[in-house]
Coordinates of N, CA and C in Angstrom, one line a residue:
M285 N -15.1 -44.1 65.2 CA -16.1 -42.9 65.4 C -17.2 -43.5 65.7
V286 N -17.5 -43.4 66.6 CA -19.0 -43.3 67.6 C -20.0 -42.3 66.8
G287 N -21.1 -43.2 66.4 CA -22.0 -42.1 65.9 C -22.3 -42.0 64.4
V288 N -21.0 -42.4 63.7 CA -20.4 -42.3 62.3 C -21.5 -44.2 61.8
P289 N -22.1 -43.7 61.2 CA -22.6 -44.6 60.4 C -21.9 -45.7 59.6
A290 N -21.3 -46.6 59.3 CA -20.2 -47.6 58.3 C -20.7 -47.0 56.7
W291 N -21.5 -46.7 56.6 CA -21.4 -46.0 55.2 C -21.1 -44.4 54.8
A292 N -20.4 -44.0 55.9 CA -20.1 -42.5 55.6 C -19.1 -42.2 54.9
G293 N -18.2 -43.4 55.0 CA -17.0 -43.0 53.7 C -17.2 -43.5 52.3
H294 N -18.1 -44.3 52.7 CA -18.5 -44.5 50.5 C -19.5 -43.3 50.0
A295 N -20.1 -42.7 51.2 CA -21.4 -41.3 50.7 C -20.2 -40.4 50.3
R296 N -19.2 -40.0 51.1 CA -17.9 -38.7 50.4 C -17.3 -39.4 48.9
L297 N -17.1 -40.8 48.8 CA -16.9 -41.1 47.3 C -18.7 -40.6 46.3
I298 N -19.0 -40.9 46.5 CA -20.6 -40.4 45.7 C -20.6 -38.9 45.7
V299 N -19.9 -38.1 46.2 CA -20.3 -36.7 46.6 C -19.3 -36.2 45.9
G300 N -17.7 -36.8 45.3 CA -16.9 -36.1 44.6 C -15.4 -36.0 45.7
E301 N -15.6 -37.0 46.8 CA -14.4 -36.8 47.5 C -13.6 -37.7 47.4
S302 N -12.3 -38.1 47.7 CA -11.8 -39.0 47.6 C -10.1 -39.1 48.7
E303 N -9.9 -39.9 48.5 CA -8.1 -40.2 49.5 C -7.5 -39.0 49.0
G304 N -7.4 -39.0 47.5 CA -6.2 -38.5 46.9 C -6.2 -37.0 45.8
G305 N -8.0 -36.8 46.7 CA -8.3 -35.2 46.2 C -9.7 -35.7 45.1
S306 N -10.4 -34.8 44.1 CA -11.5 -34.9 43.8 C -11.3 -36.1 42.7
V307 N -12.6 -36.7 42.5 CA -13.1 -37.4 41.8 C -13.2 -37.0 39.9
F308 N -13.2 -35.8 40.1 CA -13.2 -35.3 38.7 C -12.3 -35.4 38.2
R309 N -11.2 -35.0 39.3 CA -10.1 -34.8 38.5 C -9.1 -36.1 38.3
G310 N -9.7 -36.9 39.3 CA -9.1 -38.2 37.8 C -9.9 -38.6 36.8
F311 N -11.2 -38.3 36.9 CA -12.0 -38.8 35.4 C -11.2 -37.6 34.0
K312 N -10.7 -36.1 34.9 CA -9.9 -35.7 34.0 C -8.8 -36.1 33.7
N313 N -7.9 -36.6 34.7 CA -6.0 -37.8 34.3 C -6.4 -38.4 33.2
F314 N -7.7 -39.3 33.6 CA -8.5 -40.5 32.8 C -8.5 -40.1 31.3
L315 N -9.4 -39.1 30.9 CA -9.3 -38.6 30.0 C -8.9 -37.7 28.9
M316 N -7.3 -37.6 29.8 CA -6.5 -36.7 29.1 C -5.2 -37.7 28.7
R317 N -5.1 -39.0 29.3 CA -4.6 -40.0 28.6 C -4.2 -39.8 27.5
G318 N -2.9 -40.3 26.5 CA -2.9 -40.6 25.0 C -3.9 -41.7 24.7
D319 N -3.9 -42.4 25.1 CA -4.5 -44.0 24.7 C -6.2 -43.0 24.4
V320 N -6.8 -42.9 25.3 CA -8.6 -41.9 24.9 C -8.7 -41.1 24.3
I321 N -7.4 -40.3 24.3 CA -7.6 -39.3 22.6 C -7.6 -40.0 21.6
V322 N -6.4 -40.7 21.5 CA -6.3 -41.6 20.3 C -7.6 -42.2 20.3
V323 N -8.1 -43.0 21.0 CA -9.4 -43.7 20.3 C -10.6 -42.4 20.2
A324 N -10.2 -41.5 20.7 CA -12.0 -40.7 20.4 C -12.1 -40.5 18.8
V325 N -10.2 -39.3 18.6 CA -10.0 -39.2 17.6 C -10.4 -39.7 16.1
G326 N -9.9 -41.6 16.5 CA -10.3 -42.2 15.7 C -11.6 -42.8 15.2
L327 N -12.1 -42.6 16.6 CA -14.1 -43.3 16.6 C -14.3 -41.5 15.3
I328 N -14.2 -41.0 15.6 CA -14.8 -39.2 15.2 C -14.5 -39.6 13.7
T329 N -13.4 -40.0 13.9 CA -12.9 -40.1 11.9 C -13.5 -41.2 11.5
A330 N -13.6 -42.1 12.0 CA -14.2 -43.3 11.0 C -15.7 -42.9 11.2
L331 N -16.4 -42.3 12.0 CA -17.6 -42.2 12.1 C -18.2 -40.7 10.7
A332 N -17.1 -40.3 10.4 CA -17.2 -39.2 9.3 C -16.9 -39.7 8.0
F333 N -15.9 -40.8 7.6 CA -15.4 -41.1 7.0 C -16.6 -42.3 6.1
S334 N -17.5 -43.0 7.5 CA -18.1 -44.1 7.1 C -19.8 -43.3 6.7
T335 N -19.5 -42.3 6.7 CA -21.0 -41.4 6.3 C -20.5 -41.0 4.9
L336 N -19.6 -40.6 4.4 CA -18.8 -40.4 3.2 C -19.0 -41.4 2.5
I337 N -18.4 -42.8 3.0 CA -18.6 -44.0 1.9 C -20.1 -44.6 1.8
K338 N -20.7 -44.3 3.0 CA -21.9 -44.7 2.8 C -22.5 -44.1 1.5
A339 N -22.5 -43.1 1.5 CA -23.1 -42.4 0.5 C -22.6 -42.6 -0.6
F340 N -21.6 -42.9 -0.9 CA -21.0 -43.4 -2.2 C -21.5 -44.7 -2.7
T341 N -21.2 -45.7 -1.9 CA -22.1 -47.0 -1.8 C -23.6 -46.8 -2.7
D342 N -24.3 -46.0 -1.7 CA -25.7 -46.0 -2.2 C -25.9 -45.3 -3.3
N343 N -25.0 -44.3 -4.0 CA -25.1 -43.2 -4.9 C -24.9 -43.8 -6.3
V344 N -23.0 -44.1 -6.0 CA -23.1 -44.6 -7.5 C -23.0 -46.0 -7.2
I345 N -22.5 -46.6 -6.3 CA -22.2 -48.5 -6.4 C -23.9 -49.0 -6.8
N346 N -24.6 -48.8 -5.8 CA -25.6 -49.2 -5.8 C -26.9 -48.8 -7.1
P347 N -26.9 -47.8 -7.8 CA -27.0 -47.7 -9.3 C -26.8 -48.8 -10.2
I348 N -24.9 -49.1 -10.3 CA -24.8 -49.5 -11.2 C -24.8 -51.3 -10.6
I349 N -24.9 -51.3 -9.7 CA -25.3 -53.2 -9.2 C -26.9 -53.2 -9.2
T350 N -27.7 -52.1 -9.8 CA -29.2 -52.2 -10.3 C -29.3 -52.4 -11.6
V351 N -28.4 -51.5 -12.6 CA -28.4 -51.4 -13.8 C -27.7 -53.3 -14.0
A352 N -27.0 -53.5 -13.7 CA -27.2 -55.2 -13.6 C -27.8 -56.2 -14.1
Q353 N -28.9 -55.5 -13.2 CA -30.0 -56.5 -13.0 C -30.9 -56.4 -14.2
G354 N -31.1 -55.1 -14.7 CA -31.4 -55.2 -16.0 C -33.1 -55.0 -15.5
G355 N -34.2 -54.9 -16.8 CA -35.5 -55.0 -16.6 C -35.8 -53.7 -15.2
N356 N -37.1 -54.3 -14.6 CA -37.9 -53.5 -13.7 C -37.7 -53.4 -12.4
A357 N -36.9 -54.7 -12.4 CA -36.5 -55.1 -11.0 C -35.5 -53.9 -10.2
P358 N -36.2 -53.4 -8.8 CA -36.4 -53.0 -7.8 C -34.5 -52.9 -7.4
A359 N -33.8 -53.5 -7.6 CA -32.3 -54.5 -7.2 C -32.0 -55.6 -8.4
L360 N -30.6 -55.9 -7.5 CA -30.3 -57.0 -8.0 C -30.9 -58.4 -7.2
G361 N -31.3 -59.1 -7.4 CA -32.1 -59.9 -6.7 C -33.4 -60.7 -7.8
W362 N -33.8 -61.3 -6.4 CA -35.2 -62.1 -6.9 C -36.3 -62.1 -6.2
Q363 N -37.4 -62.2 -6.9 CA -38.7 -62.3 -5.5 C -39.1 -63.3 -4.9
L364 N -39.3 -63.7 -4.5 CA -39.0 -65.1 -3.2 C -40.9 -65.4 -3.4
G365 N -41.7 -64.4 -2.7 CA -42.8 -64.4 -2.7 C -43.8 -63.3 -4.2
K366 N -44.7 -63.2 -3.3 CA -46.2 -62.4 -3.8 C -45.3 -61.6 -4.6
S367 N -45.5 -61.2 -5.6 CA -44.7 -59.8 -6.4 C -45.0 -58.8 -5.8
G368 N -44.0 -57.7 -5.8 CA -44.3 -56.1 -4.7 C -43.9 -56.7 -3.7
N369 N -43.6 -57.2 -3.0 CA -43.7 -57.4 -1.7 C -41.9 -57.4 -1.1
P370 N -41.7 -56.2 -0.6 CA -39.7 -55.8 -0.7 C -40.1 -56.9 0.8
A371 N -40.8 -57.4 1.7 CA -40.6 -58.3 2.6 C -39.4 -59.8 2.4
T372 N -40.3 -60.6 0.7 CA -39.8 -61.7 0.1 C -38.9 -60.9 -1.0
Y373 N -38.1 -60.2 -1.0 CA -37.2 -59.9 -2.4 C -35.9 -60.1 -1.5
L374 N -34.9 -60.8 -2.1 CA -33.8 -61.5 -1.9 C -33.0 -60.3 -2.6
N375 N -32.6 -59.1 -2.1 CA -31.8 -58.6 -2.2 C -30.2 -58.9 -2.4
I376 N -29.6 -59.3 -3.9 CA -28.4 -59.4 -3.4 C -27.4 -58.1 -3.4
G377 N -28.1 -57.3 -4.3 CA -27.8 -56.1 -5.0 C -26.7 -55.4 -3.6
A378 N -27.9 -55.4 -2.2 CA -27.7 -54.6 -1.5 C -26.4 -55.6 -0.5
F379 N -26.1 -56.9 -0.7 CA -25.4 -58.1 0.1 C -24.2 -57.3 -0.6
I380 N -23.7 -56.9 -2.3 CA -22.9 -57.1 -2.4 C -22.0 -55.0 -2.1
S381 N -22.7 -54.5 -2.1 CA -23.3 -53.1 -1.9 C -23.0 -53.0 -0.5
A382 N -23.1 -53.8 0.6 CA -22.6 -53.3 2.2 C -21.1 -54.2 2.0
M383 N -21.0 -55.6 1.2 CA -19.6 -55.8 1.5 C -18.3 -54.5 0.3
I384 N -18.6 -53.8 -0.4 CA -17.9 -52.8 -1.0 C -17.6 -51.7 0.1
Y385 N -19.0 -51.3 0.3 CA -18.7 -50.5 1.8 C -17.6 -50.6 2.9
F386 N -17.7 -52.2 3.3 CA -16.9 -52.5 4.3 C -15.5 -52.8 3.8
V387 N -15.5 -53.3 2.8 CA -13.9 -53.0 2.2 C -13.0 -51.3 2.2
L388 N -14.3 -50.7 1.5 CA -13.4 -49.5 1.2 C -13.4 -48.8 2.8
F389 N -14.6 -49.2 3.4 CA -13.9 -48.6 4.9 C -12.9 -48.9 5.3
M390 N -12.7 -50.1 5.7 CA -11.6 -50.4 5.8 C -10.3 -49.9 5.1
A391 N -10.3 -50.0 4.3 CA -9.1 -49.5 3.3 C -9.3 -48.0 4.0
V392 N -9.8 -47.3 4.0 CA -9.3 -45.5 4.6 C -9.1 -45.7 5.9
V393 N -10.3 -46.3 6.6 CA -9.0 -46.6 8.5 C -8.0 -46.6 8.1
Y394 N -7.5 -48.2 7.3 CA -6.4 -48.6 7.1 C -5.0 -47.1 6.8
F395 N -5.5 -46.5 5.8 CA -4.6 -45.9 4.9 C -4.5 -44.3 5.6
L396 N -5.7 -44.1 6.2 CA -5.6 -42.7 7.3 C -5.8 -42.5 8.5
I397 N -5.5 -44.4 8.9 CA -5.7 -43.8 10.8 C -4.2 -44.6 11.1
V398 N -4.5 -45.7 10.6 CA -3.3 -46.8 10.8 C -2.0 -47.0 10.4
I399 N -2.3 -46.4 9.7 CA -0.6 -46.3 8.9 C 0.0 -45.2 9.2
P400 N -0.5 -43.6 9.1 CA 0.1 -42.8 10.0 C 0.3 -43.0 11.8
Y401 N -0.5 -43.5 12.3 CA -0.6 -44.1 13.6 C 0.8 -45.0 13.7
K402 N 1.4 -46.0 13.2 CA 2.3 -46.4 13.2 C 3.6 -45.8 12.9
R403 N 3.3 -44.7 12.3 CA 4.4 -44.0 11.4 C 4.9 -42.9 13.2
V404 N 4.2 -42.7 13.4 CA 3.6 -41.5 14.6 C 4.9 -42.6 15.8
Q405 N 3.8 -43.7 16.2 CA 4.4 -44.3 17.2 C 5.7 -45.1 17.0
A406 N 6.5 -45.5 15.7 CA 7.6 -45.6 15.2 C 8.6 -45.0 15.5
R407 N 8.3 -43.4 15.3 CA 9.5 -42.4 15.8 C 9.2 -42.4 17.1
R408 N 8.5 -42.6 18.3 CA 8.6 -43.1 19.5 C 8.9 -43.9 20.0
G409 N 9.1 -44.8 19.2 CA 10.2 -46.1 19.3 C 10.0 -46.9 19.7
V410 N 8.3 -47.2 19.6 CA 7.0 -48.0 19.9 C 6.6 -48.9 18.5
T411 N 6.8 -50.4 18.8 CA 6.1 -50.7 17.4 C 5.0 -51.3 17.8
V412 N 3.8 -51.1 17.0 CA 2.7 -51.1 16.7 C 1.8 -51.9 15.7
F413 N 0.8 -53.3 16.0 CA 0.5 -53.8 14.8 C 1.5 -54.4 14.0
G414 N 2.9 -55.2 15.0 CA 4.0 -55.2 14.3 C 3.5 -57.0 14.2
D415 N 4.8 -58.0 13.2 CA 4.3 -59.3 13.7 C 4.3 -60.3 15.2
P416 N 3.4 -61.1 15.1 CA 3.3 -61.8 16.3 C 5.1 -62.2 17.1
K417 N 5.3 -62.7 18.1 CA 6.1 -62.6 18.2 C 6.4 -64.6 18.1
P418 N 7.6 -65.6 17.6 CA 7.8 -66.8 17.6 C 7.1 -67.5 18.9
A419 N 6.3 -68.4 18.5 CA 5.4 -69.6 19.6 C 6.2 -70.9 18.8
K420 N 5.9 -71.7 20.3 CA 5.9 -72.6 20.1 C 5.0 -73.7 20.7
T421 N 4.2 -74.6 20.3 CA 3.2 -75.9 20.7 C 3.8 -76.7 21.9
C422 N 3.2 -76.8 23.1 CA 3.2 -77.6 23.9 C 2.7 -79.2 23.5
P423 N 3.9 -79.6 23.3 CA 3.4 -81.4 22.9 C 2.6 -82.1 23.8
A424 N 2.6 -81.6 25.3 CA 1.4 -82.7 26.2 C 0.4 -81.8 25.9
C425 N 0.2 -80.4 26.1 CA -1.3 -79.6 26.5 C -1.7 -79.2 25.3
L426 N -1.0 -79.1 24.1 CA -1.7 -78.6 22.8 C -1.4 -77.3 23.0
S427 N -0.8 -76.0 24.1 CA -1.3 -75.1 23.9 C 0.1 -74.2 22.9
D428 N -0.5 -73.2 22.4 CA 0.1 -73.0 21.3 C 1.2 -71.3 21.7
D429 N 0.7 -71.0 22.5 CA 1.6 -69.6 22.8 C 3.0 -69.5 23.7
L430 N 3.8 -70.3 24.0 CA 4.6 -70.6 24.6 C 6.1 -69.8 23.9
P431 N 6.3 -69.2 24.7 CA 7.4 -68.5 24.1 C 8.8 -68.8 23.8
V432 N 9.4 -68.9 22.8 CA 10.7 -70.5 21.8 C 11.3 -70.3 23.3
A433 N 11.4 -69.7 24.0 CA 13.0 -70.0 24.7 C 12.7 -70.7 25.9
A434 N 11.1 -71.5 26.3 CA 10.8 -71.4 27.2 C 11.1 -73.1 27.2
S435 N 11.2 -73.6 28.5 CA 11.8 -74.9 28.9 C 11.1 -76.0 29.3
K436 N 9.6 -75.0 29.7 CA 9.2 -75.7 30.4 C 7.5 -75.4 30.0
C437 N 6.3 -76.0 29.9 CA 4.9 -75.2 29.5 C 4.6 -74.7 31.0
R438 N 3.8 -73.6 30.8 CA 2.9 -72.5 31.7 C 2.1 -73.1 32.3
Y439 N 1.4 -74.3 31.7 CA 0.3 -74.8 31.8 C 0.2 -76.2 32.5
C440 N 0.9 -77.1 31.8 CA 1.3 -78.3 32.3 C 2.5 -78.6 32.9
A441 N 3.7 -77.8 33.1 CA 4.3 -77.9 33.5 C 5.6 -79.3 33.1
T442 N 5.7 -79.2 31.7 CA 5.6 -80.5 30.7 C 7.1 -80.0 30.4
D443 N 8.3 -81.0 30.4 CA 9.6 -80.0 30.1 C 9.7 -79.9 28.0
Q444 N 9.8 -78.8 27.5 CA 9.6 -78.6 26.0 C 11.3 -78.8 25.7
P445 N 10.6 -79.6 24.5 CA 12.1 -80.1 23.9 C 12.4 -78.3 23.0
P446 N 14.0 -78.3 22.9 CA 14.5 -77.1 22.0 C 13.8 -76.5 20.9
Y447 N 13.5 -75.0 20.8 CA 12.7 -74.4 18.8 C 13.3 -74.9 18.0
P448 N 13.1 -75.6 17.1 CA 13.6 -75.8 16.0 C 13.7 -74.8 14.9
R449 N 15.3 -74.4 14.8 CA 15.6 -73.1 13.9 C 15.3 -73.1 12.1

């Protein structure tokens, strides 16, 4: 085409046109894929449970840990520097609280998101979060992800011994 700059084809993509239709239609199709919806719902649920579990650890677990210290200490831990300086206070109670928070959060995610998702996918005939397939290690290059039935290594092409059963 005479008189049309080379970048003109790219400008159509920027303003929302493509060969197959609208860029927005493609974006909508991307958003409506099942995987994106599952991830979005999972993230929203995880954020909601995160707030709930954070409140539980801050208002129930932390006071219990602080009582374990006894005395007038602000939390379970030790003052490393000048007394009253919060920047030099080694707060072990906050770390214990964070570990409890993490364990509770992961338990909630597992029991309220992962297990129901596995059941739904099993009804569809799809295995998710299953055990890994058995693999063997190449004696020459030590790659450990070779299929059991492989007769040659995919990385170094060494003949493989049969897999011991």
